[in-house]
GROMACS .gro file of C-alpha atoms in nm:
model
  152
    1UNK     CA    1   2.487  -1.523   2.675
    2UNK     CA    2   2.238  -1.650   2.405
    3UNK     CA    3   2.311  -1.508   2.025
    4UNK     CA    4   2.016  -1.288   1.944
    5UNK     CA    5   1.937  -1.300   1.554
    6UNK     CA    6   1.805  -1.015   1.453
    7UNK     CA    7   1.582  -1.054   1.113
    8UNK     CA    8   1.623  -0.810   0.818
    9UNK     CA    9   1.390  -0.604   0.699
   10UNK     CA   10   1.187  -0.768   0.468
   11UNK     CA   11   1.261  -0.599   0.083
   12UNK     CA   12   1.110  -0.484  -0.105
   13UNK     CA   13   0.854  -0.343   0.060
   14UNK     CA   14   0.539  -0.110  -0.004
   15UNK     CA   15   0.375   0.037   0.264
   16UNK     CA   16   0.060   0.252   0.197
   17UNK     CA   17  -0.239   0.409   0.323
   18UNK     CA   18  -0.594   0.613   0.211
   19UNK     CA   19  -0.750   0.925   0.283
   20UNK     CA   20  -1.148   0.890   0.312
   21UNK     CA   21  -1.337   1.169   0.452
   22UNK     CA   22  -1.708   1.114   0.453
   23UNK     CA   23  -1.821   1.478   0.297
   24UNK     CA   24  -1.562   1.434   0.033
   25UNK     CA   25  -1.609   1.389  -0.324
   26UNK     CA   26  -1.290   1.221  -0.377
   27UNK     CA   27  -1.059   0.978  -0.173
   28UNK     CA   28  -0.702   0.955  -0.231
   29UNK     CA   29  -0.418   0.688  -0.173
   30UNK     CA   30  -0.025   0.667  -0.135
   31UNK     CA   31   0.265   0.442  -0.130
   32UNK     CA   32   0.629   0.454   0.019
   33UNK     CA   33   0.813   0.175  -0.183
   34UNK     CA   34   1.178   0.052   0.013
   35UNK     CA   35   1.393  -0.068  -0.258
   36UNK     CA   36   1.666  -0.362  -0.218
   37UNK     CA   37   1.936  -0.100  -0.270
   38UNK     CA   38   1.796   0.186  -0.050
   39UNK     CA   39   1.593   0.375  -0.293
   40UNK     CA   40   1.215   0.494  -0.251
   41UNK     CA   41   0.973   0.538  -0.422
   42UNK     CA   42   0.692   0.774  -0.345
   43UNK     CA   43   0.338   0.798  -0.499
   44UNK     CA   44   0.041   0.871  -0.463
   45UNK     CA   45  -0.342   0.937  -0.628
   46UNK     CA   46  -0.645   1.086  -0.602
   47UNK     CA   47  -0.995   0.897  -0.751
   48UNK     CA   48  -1.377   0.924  -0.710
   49UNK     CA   49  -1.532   0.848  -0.367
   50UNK     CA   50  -1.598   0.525  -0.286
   51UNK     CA   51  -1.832   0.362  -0.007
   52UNK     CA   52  -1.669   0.341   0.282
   53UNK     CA   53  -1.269   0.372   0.425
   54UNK     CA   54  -1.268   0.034   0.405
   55UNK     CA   55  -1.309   0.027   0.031
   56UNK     CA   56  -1.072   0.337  -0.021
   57UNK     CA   57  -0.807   0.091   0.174
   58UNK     CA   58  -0.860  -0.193  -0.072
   59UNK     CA   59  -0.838   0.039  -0.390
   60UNK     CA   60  -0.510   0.185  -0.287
   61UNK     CA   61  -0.374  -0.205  -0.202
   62UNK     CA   62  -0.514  -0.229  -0.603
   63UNK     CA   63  -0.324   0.070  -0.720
   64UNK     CA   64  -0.017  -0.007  -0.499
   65UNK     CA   65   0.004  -0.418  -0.659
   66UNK     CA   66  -0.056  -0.257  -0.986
   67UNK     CA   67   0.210   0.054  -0.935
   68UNK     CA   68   0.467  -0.212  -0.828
   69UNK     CA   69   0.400  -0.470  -1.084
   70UNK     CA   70   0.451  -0.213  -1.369
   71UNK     CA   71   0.790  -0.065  -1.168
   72UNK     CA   72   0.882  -0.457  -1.253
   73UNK     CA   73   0.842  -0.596  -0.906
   74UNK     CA   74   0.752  -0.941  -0.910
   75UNK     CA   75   0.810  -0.985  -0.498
   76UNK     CA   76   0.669  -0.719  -0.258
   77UNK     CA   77   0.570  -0.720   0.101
   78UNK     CA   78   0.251  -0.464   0.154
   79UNK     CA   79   0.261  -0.317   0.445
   80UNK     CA   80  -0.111  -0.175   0.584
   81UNK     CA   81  -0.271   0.027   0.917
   82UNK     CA   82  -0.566  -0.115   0.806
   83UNK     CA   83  -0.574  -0.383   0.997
   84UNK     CA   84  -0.953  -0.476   0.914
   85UNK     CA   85  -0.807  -0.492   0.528
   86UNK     CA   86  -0.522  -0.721   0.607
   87UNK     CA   87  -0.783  -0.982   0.839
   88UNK     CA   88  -0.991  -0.913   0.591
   89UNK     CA   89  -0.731  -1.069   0.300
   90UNK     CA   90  -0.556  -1.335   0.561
   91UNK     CA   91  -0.873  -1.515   0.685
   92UNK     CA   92  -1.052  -1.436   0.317
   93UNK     CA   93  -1.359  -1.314   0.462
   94UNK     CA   94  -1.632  -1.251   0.255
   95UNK     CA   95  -1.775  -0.893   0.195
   96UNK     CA   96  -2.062  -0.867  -0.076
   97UNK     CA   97  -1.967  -0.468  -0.154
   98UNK     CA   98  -1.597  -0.588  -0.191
   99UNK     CA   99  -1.608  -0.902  -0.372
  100UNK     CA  100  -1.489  -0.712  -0.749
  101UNK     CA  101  -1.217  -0.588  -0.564
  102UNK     CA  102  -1.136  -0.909  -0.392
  103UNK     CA  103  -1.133  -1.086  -0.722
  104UNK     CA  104  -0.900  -0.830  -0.865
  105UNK     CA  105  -0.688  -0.874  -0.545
  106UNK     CA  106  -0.617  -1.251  -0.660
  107UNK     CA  107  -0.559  -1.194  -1.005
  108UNK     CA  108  -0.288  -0.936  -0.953
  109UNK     CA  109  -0.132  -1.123  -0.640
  110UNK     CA  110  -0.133  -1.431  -0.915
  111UNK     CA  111   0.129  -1.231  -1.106
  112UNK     CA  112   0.391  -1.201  -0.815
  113UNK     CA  113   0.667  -1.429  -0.749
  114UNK     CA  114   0.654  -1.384  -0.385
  115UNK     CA  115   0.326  -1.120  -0.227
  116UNK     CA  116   0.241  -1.052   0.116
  117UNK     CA  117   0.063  -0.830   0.269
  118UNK     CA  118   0.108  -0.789   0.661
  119UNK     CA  119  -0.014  -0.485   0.908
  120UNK     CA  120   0.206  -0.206   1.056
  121UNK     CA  121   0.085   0.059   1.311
  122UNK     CA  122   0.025   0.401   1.235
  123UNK     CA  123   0.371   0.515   1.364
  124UNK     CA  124   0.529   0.268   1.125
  125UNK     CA  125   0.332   0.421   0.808
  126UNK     CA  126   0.376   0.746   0.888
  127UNK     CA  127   0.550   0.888   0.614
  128UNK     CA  128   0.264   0.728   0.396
  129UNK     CA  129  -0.018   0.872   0.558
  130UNK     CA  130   0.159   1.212   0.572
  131UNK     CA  131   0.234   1.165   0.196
  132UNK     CA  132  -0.162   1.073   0.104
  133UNK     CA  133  -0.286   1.386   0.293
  134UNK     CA  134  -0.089   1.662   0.164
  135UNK     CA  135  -0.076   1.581  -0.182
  136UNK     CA  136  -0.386   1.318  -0.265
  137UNK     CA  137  -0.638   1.585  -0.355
  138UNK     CA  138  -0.453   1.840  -0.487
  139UNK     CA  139  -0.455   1.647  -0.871
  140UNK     CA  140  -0.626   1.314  -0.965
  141UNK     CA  141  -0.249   1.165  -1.056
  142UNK     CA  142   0.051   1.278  -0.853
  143UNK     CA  143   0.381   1.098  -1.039
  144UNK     CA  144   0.573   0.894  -0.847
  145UNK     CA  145   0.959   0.939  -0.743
  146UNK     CA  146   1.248   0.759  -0.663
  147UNK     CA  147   1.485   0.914  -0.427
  148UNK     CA  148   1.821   0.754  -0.301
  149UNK     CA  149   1.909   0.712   0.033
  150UNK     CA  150   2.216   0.913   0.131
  151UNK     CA  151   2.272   0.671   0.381
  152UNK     CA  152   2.604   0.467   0.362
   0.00000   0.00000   0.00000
């Protein structure tokens, strides 16, 4: 019987996710962070509305790089439903209306040791997408949290 090798999960890890609605006046954005030792991190944020979902996407990537790189994480895998952001990134397409936030994009990613960014479906980011609905507009900053995992 062949050996089946069964690869890690990749850590650490950030997944996260925006909320766009087209009659709001805001958009908000969270992030699930998987630690090396089994913590997470949750956070998320609420901000002015931008053009379109895709833009909303791209911020929270933004705030997520930025959110990790000040928690001193100089390695992270993002993890994104958005799978027109992550083709978007990978095959460095060019979009006019998002070319400040591409720029910012490879500055930050410049300051990691190790970034990727790779997609996930829906049911993988759920917790996210729960986490950017529910609390996202209720302030402009919602802190983030470390929990540990009670797991063994």
């Amino acid at each position: 019987m062949p050996e089946l090798h069964v690869r890690p999960p990749q850590r650490p890890l950030c997944k996260f996710d925006a909320s766009w609605k087209e009659d709001d006046a805001r958009f908000g954005g969270g992030l699930v962070i998987e630690k090396e030792d089994g913590s997470t991190i949750f956070g998320s944020f609420a901000s002015n509305r931008v053009l379109s979902p895709l833009h909303a996407e791209f911020s929270t990537l933004l705030w997520a790089m930025k959110s990790s790189l000040l928690l001193g994480h100089d390695s992270m895998a993002f993890k994104s439903d958005c799978q027109q952001l992550v083709r978007l990134i990978e095959e460095e397409e060019e979009w006019p209306s998002l070319m400040a936030e591409f720029d910012e994009f490879l500055d930050l990613s410049s300051k990691f040791v190790f970034c990727s960014i790779s997609y996930v479906s829906r049911l993988q980011n759920i917790r996210t997408d729960c986490l950017v609905k529910v609390r996202s507009f209720e302030a402009f900053v919602f802190p983030m949290y470390t929990l540990r995992s009670q797991l063994g």
